[in-house]
Amino acid sequence: MPRSFLVVILLLLTSTVFAQHTQRCGHQISAQEKQLQQQFIPGYFGCNFINKHERTLQINAYIVLDSLGAPGFTEDQLNNALVTLNDDFEPSGLQFTICKITYIPNFQYNYFIDVEHEDQMTVEYYEPNTINVYFCFSVTRNGGIVCGYAYFPGGKDFIVLQKGCITDDNHVWSHEMGHFFGLYHTFETDLGVELVNGSNCETAGDIVCDTPADPDPDGNADQNMDCLYTGPTTQDSNGDWYIPPVNNIMSYYPDACVCKFTHQQYIRMIDQFLQFRNYLW
Ligand SMILES: [Zn+2]
């Protein structure tokens, strides 16, 4: 086989693997955020309507420049990503506007490492009471490269994103904004393993009941076959078959499958916003 052919195959394989994992993020909940969540009183989930809360929140966007002073992420890309973000949040009534774009002339932050750069960067570049969003070439969180991370309510008003993960047709920014407004991953097990029959959906998994139990933190779904879940875990402890939410923004399923938040995820985000982040401008 010619060498160039091998290279093409390798590149294709690499890009496929990358594409399948672009939802991956570095989210984790601190003790302080957990404590705040214990005070959380969920809203009323009974009726099929969303407690819409019309608010437009201010985003301070920071694009970190590389060593040659190039942004590597255009304002058009930023604005297009903002359109997707606002489309995803539209049913909640929460919308976002970019009040200012700041270019950060420190290429070290472009290779962002949480333990090395977060404290310093958020002292130098941070506007209180707004959502501060940083775009970096790479983002390292807990020792691993991720597409981004955000803090739950109670944490900093801060989201860091990898420039290469933000495209017009994915929901990475919305995923991180979901965490920012208190959404867990659909496959979360920190609070207990959610059962397929939904009997513990209010206390386990992502504690949202209209997102089916999701056993798969790796997001294995066949993009070429209607995004069917491909395992490996097929049944829960009751022997019920998993039908995970492969289309959910808070899952890790491939971008091609992911497209939405659910009704109760919107309710939870609004509740979390009103209780914990209502100070935002
Ligand atoms: Zn996440």
Coordinates of C-alpha atoms and ligand atoms in Angstrom, one line a residue:
M1 CA 0.0 0.0 0.0
P2 CA 1.5 3.4 -0.9
R3 CA 2.6 5.4 2.1
S4 CA 0.4 8.5 1.2
F5 CA -2.6 6.2 1.2
L6 CA -1.8 5.0 4.7
V7 CA -1.4 8.5 5.9
V8 CA -4.9 9.4 4.5
I9 CA -6.4 6.4 6.3
L10 CA -4.7 7.3 9.5
L11 CA -5.9 10.9 9.2
L12 CA -9.5 9.7 8.6
L13 CA -9.3 7.4 11.6
T14 CA -7.9 10.2 13.8
S15 CA -10.5 12.7 12.7
T16 CA -13.3 10.1 13.3
V17 CA -12.2 9.4 16.8
F18 CA -11.9 13.1 17.5
A19 CA -15.3 13.9 16.1
Q20 CA -16.9 11.3 18.3
H21 CA -15.5 12.9 21.4
T22 CA -15.9 16.6 20.8
Q23 CA -18.5 16.7 23.6
R24 CA -16.0 15.6 26.1
C25 CA -15.5 18.1 28.9
G26 CA -13.7 18.5 32.2
H27 CA -16.6 19.1 34.4
Q28 CA -16.4 18.2 38.0
I29 CA -18.3 19.5 41.0
S30 CA -16.4 21.0 44.0
A31 CA -17.4 20.6 47.6
Q32 CA -18.7 24.1 47.7
E33 CA -20.9 23.6 44.7
K34 CA -22.2 20.3 46.1
Q35 CA -23.1 22.1 49.3
L36 CA -25.0 24.7 47.4
Q37 CA -26.9 22.0 45.5
Q38 CA -28.1 20.5 48.8
Q39 CA -30.0 23.8 49.3
F40 CA -31.6 23.5 45.9
I41 CA -35.4 23.3 45.8
P42 CA -36.6 21.9 42.4
G43 CA -39.4 23.7 40.6
Y44 CA -42.7 22.2 39.7
F45 CA -42.3 19.5 37.0
G46 CA -45.9 18.5 36.7
C47 CA -47.2 20.5 33.7
N48 CA -45.9 20.6 30.2
F49 CA -44.7 24.1 30.2
I50 CA -41.4 25.8 30.8
N51 CA -41.1 28.5 33.4
K52 CA -39.8 30.8 30.8
H53 CA -37.7 33.6 32.2
E54 CA -36.9 36.3 29.6
R55 CA -33.4 37.5 30.3
T56 CA -30.4 38.3 28.1
L57 CA -27.1 37.7 29.9
Q58 CA -23.9 39.5 29.2
I59 CA -20.9 37.4 27.9
N60 CA -17.4 38.8 28.1
A61 CA -15.5 36.8 25.4
Y62 CA -11.7 36.4 25.6
I63 CA -9.8 35.1 22.6
V64 CA -6.2 34.1 23.5
L65 CA -3.6 35.1 20.9
D66 CA -0.9 32.6 19.8
S67 CA 2.8 33.4 19.9
L68 CA 2.6 35.2 16.6
G69 CA -0.3 37.3 17.8
A70 CA -2.9 35.5 15.7
P71 CA -6.3 34.7 17.3
G72 CA -6.9 31.3 15.6
F73 CA -10.6 32.0 16.1
T74 CA -12.5 34.7 14.2
E75 CA -15.3 36.9 15.4
D76 CA -17.5 35.4 12.7
Q77 CA -16.9 31.9 14.3
L78 CA -17.7 33.4 17.7
N79 CA -20.9 35.0 16.5
N80 CA -22.0 31.8 14.6
A81 CA -21.4 29.8 17.7
L82 CA -23.4 32.3 19.7
V83 CA -26.4 31.8 17.3
T84 CA -26.3 28.0 18.1
L85 CA -26.0 28.7 21.8
N86 CA -29.0 31.1 21.7
D87 CA -31.0 28.6 19.6
D88 CA -30.4 25.9 22.1
F89 CA -31.5 28.1 25.0
E90 CA -34.4 29.8 23.3
P91 CA -37.2 27.7 24.9
S92 CA -35.9 28.7 28.4
G93 CA -36.1 32.4 27.6
L94 CA -32.5 32.8 28.6
Q95 CA -30.4 34.4 25.8
F96 CA -26.8 35.6 25.6
T97 CA -25.1 38.6 24.1
I98 CA -21.4 39.3 23.7
C99 CA -20.9 42.7 25.4
K100 CA -17.1 42.8 24.7
I101 CA -14.4 40.8 22.9
T102 CA -11.0 41.0 24.5
Y103 CA -7.8 39.6 22.9
I104 CA -5.4 38.2 25.5
P105 CA -1.8 38.7 24.4
N106 CA -0.4 35.9 26.4
F107 CA 0.3 32.8 24.3
Q108 CA 0.9 30.7 27.4
Y109 CA -2.8 30.9 28.2
N110 CA -3.5 29.6 24.7
Y111 CA -2.2 26.2 25.9
F112 CA -4.4 26.5 29.0
I113 CA -3.8 24.2 31.9
D114 CA -6.3 24.6 34.8
V115 CA -3.9 24.3 37.7
E116 CA -1.3 26.6 36.1
H117 CA -3.4 29.3 34.5
E118 CA -6.9 29.5 35.8
D119 CA -6.3 31.6 38.9
Q120 CA -4.0 34.0 37.2
M121 CA -6.0 34.4 34.1
T122 CA -9.2 35.0 36.0
V123 CA -7.6 37.7 38.0
E124 CA -6.2 39.5 35.0
Y125 CA -9.2 39.0 32.7
Y126 CA -12.5 38.7 34.4
E127 CA -15.6 40.9 34.6
P128 CA -17.7 40.1 37.7
N129 CA -21.4 39.5 37.3
T130 CA -21.0 38.5 33.6
I131 CA -20.3 35.2 32.0
N132 CA -16.6 35.1 31.2
V133 CA -15.8 32.8 28.3
Y134 CA -12.2 32.1 27.2
F135 CA -11.2 30.6 23.9
C136 CA -7.9 28.7 24.0
F137 CA -6.1 26.5 21.5
S138 CA -6.0 23.7 24.0
V139 CA -7.6 23.1 27.4
T140 CA -6.1 20.8 30.0
R141 CA -8.3 19.9 32.9
N142 CA -7.3 17.4 35.6
G143 CA -4.4 16.3 33.4
G144 CA -6.5 15.5 30.3
I145 CA -7.2 17.5 27.1
V146 CA -10.9 18.5 27.0
C147 CA -13.2 20.6 24.9
G148 CA -13.9 22.9 27.8
Y149 CA -15.3 23.1 31.3
A150 CA -17.5 25.3 33.4
Y151 CA -18.4 25.7 37.0
F152 CA -21.7 24.7 38.6
P153 CA -23.6 27.5 40.3
G154 CA -21.5 28.5 43.4
G155 CA -18.3 28.5 41.3
K156 CA -16.7 31.1 39.2
D157 CA -18.7 32.8 36.4
F158 CA -16.3 31.3 33.9
I159 CA -16.3 28.9 30.9
V160 CA -13.1 27.9 29.1
L161 CA -13.4 26.4 25.6
Q162 CA -11.1 24.9 23.1
K163 CA -11.2 26.9 19.9
G164 CA -11.1 23.8 17.6
C165 CA -14.2 22.3 19.4
I166 CA -16.5 25.2 18.6
T167 CA -18.1 24.9 15.2
D168 CA -21.4 26.0 13.8
D169 CA -23.0 22.6 14.0
N170 CA -22.1 21.3 17.4
H171 CA -23.3 22.1 20.9
V172 CA -20.1 22.2 23.0
W173 CA -20.7 25.7 24.2
S174 CA -24.3 24.8 25.1
H175 CA -23.1 21.7 26.9
E176 CA -20.8 23.8 29.1
M177 CA -23.5 26.4 29.6
G178 CA -25.7 23.5 30.7
H179 CA -23.2 22.8 33.5
F180 CA -23.0 26.5 34.3
F181 CA -26.7 26.4 35.0
G182 CA -26.5 23.2 37.1
L183 CA -27.0 20.4 34.6
Y184 CA -25.2 17.1 35.2
H185 CA -24.1 14.7 32.5
T186 CA -26.8 12.3 31.5
F187 CA -24.5 9.5 32.5
E188 CA -23.7 10.9 35.9
T189 CA -23.3 8.3 38.7
D190 CA -22.0 10.5 41.5
L191 CA -25.5 10.7 43.0
G192 CA -26.3 7.0 42.2
V193 CA -27.0 4.9 39.1
E194 CA -30.2 5.8 37.4
L195 CA -32.5 2.9 36.6
V196 CA -34.2 2.4 33.2
N197 CA -37.7 2.3 34.8
G198 CA -37.2 5.8 36.1
S199 CA -38.0 4.8 39.7
N200 CA -35.0 6.7 41.1
C201 CA -34.7 9.4 38.5
E202 CA -35.2 12.3 41.0
T203 CA -32.3 11.3 43.1
A204 CA -29.8 9.4 40.9
G205 CA -28.1 9.9 37.5
D206 CA -28.6 13.5 36.3
I207 CA -31.6 13.9 38.7
V208 CA -33.7 14.9 35.6
C209 CA -36.5 12.5 34.9
D210 CA -37.2 13.1 31.2
T211 CA -33.6 12.1 30.2
P212 CA -33.6 8.3 30.1
A213 CA -30.9 6.4 32.0
D214 CA -27.6 6.7 30.2
P215 CA -25.0 4.0 31.0
D216 CA -22.3 5.2 28.7
P217 CA -19.8 7.9 29.6
D218 CA -18.0 7.1 26.3
G219 CA -21.0 7.9 24.1
N220 CA -21.0 4.9 21.8
A221 CA -23.6 5.3 19.1
D222 CA -23.5 4.5 15.4
Q223 CA -23.6 7.8 13.5
N224 CA -24.4 6.0 10.3
M225 CA -27.4 4.0 11.5
D226 CA -29.7 6.6 13.0
C227 CA -27.5 7.1 16.0
L228 CA -28.4 3.8 17.6
Y229 CA -26.8 3.1 20.9
T230 CA -24.1 0.5 20.5
G231 CA -23.3 -0.5 24.1
P232 CA -21.3 -1.9 25.8
T233 CA -23.7 -1.9 28.7
T234 CA -27.1 -3.0 27.5
Q235 CA -29.1 -3.7 30.7
D236 CA -29.4 -2.2 34.1
S237 CA -29.5 -4.1 37.5
N238 CA -33.2 -4.9 37.0
G239 CA -32.4 -6.4 33.6
D240 CA -34.2 -3.6 31.7
W241 CA -32.7 -2.6 28.4
Y242 CA -31.1 0.8 28.1
I243 CA -32.5 3.3 25.6
P244 CA -30.1 6.2 26.4
P245 CA -30.6 9.8 25.2
V246 CA -28.2 9.8 22.3
N247 CA -29.5 13.1 21.1
N248 CA -29.0 15.0 24.4
I249 CA -26.6 17.9 24.7
M250 CA -25.5 16.8 28.2
S251 CA -24.4 13.3 26.9
Y252 CA -21.1 12.4 25.2
Y253 CA -22.8 10.9 22.1
P254 CA -21.4 12.0 18.7
D255 CA -22.0 15.5 17.5
A256 CA -24.0 14.1 14.6
C257 CA -26.6 12.7 17.1
V258 CA -26.6 15.4 19.7
C259 CA -29.2 18.2 19.2
K260 CA -31.3 19.1 22.2
F261 CA -32.0 19.8 25.9
T262 CA -35.2 18.3 27.4
H263 CA -38.1 20.1 28.9
Q264 CA -37.0 19.3 32.5
Q265 CA -33.4 20.2 31.8
Y266 CA -34.7 23.7 30.8
I267 CA -36.8 23.8 34.0
R268 CA -33.8 22.8 36.1
M269 CA -31.6 25.5 34.4
I270 CA -34.1 28.2 35.0
D271 CA -34.5 27.1 38.6
Q272 CA -30.8 27.1 39.2
F273 CA -30.4 30.5 37.5
L274 CA -33.2 32.1 39.6
Q275 CA -31.8 30.6 42.9
F276 CA -28.1 30.8 42.4
R277 CA -27.0 32.9 39.4
N278 CA -29.7 35.6 39.2
Y279 CA -27.0 38.2 40.0
L280 CA -25.7 38.0 36.5
W281 CA -26.2 41.1 34.4
Ligands
ZN1 ZN -19.7 18.0 30.4

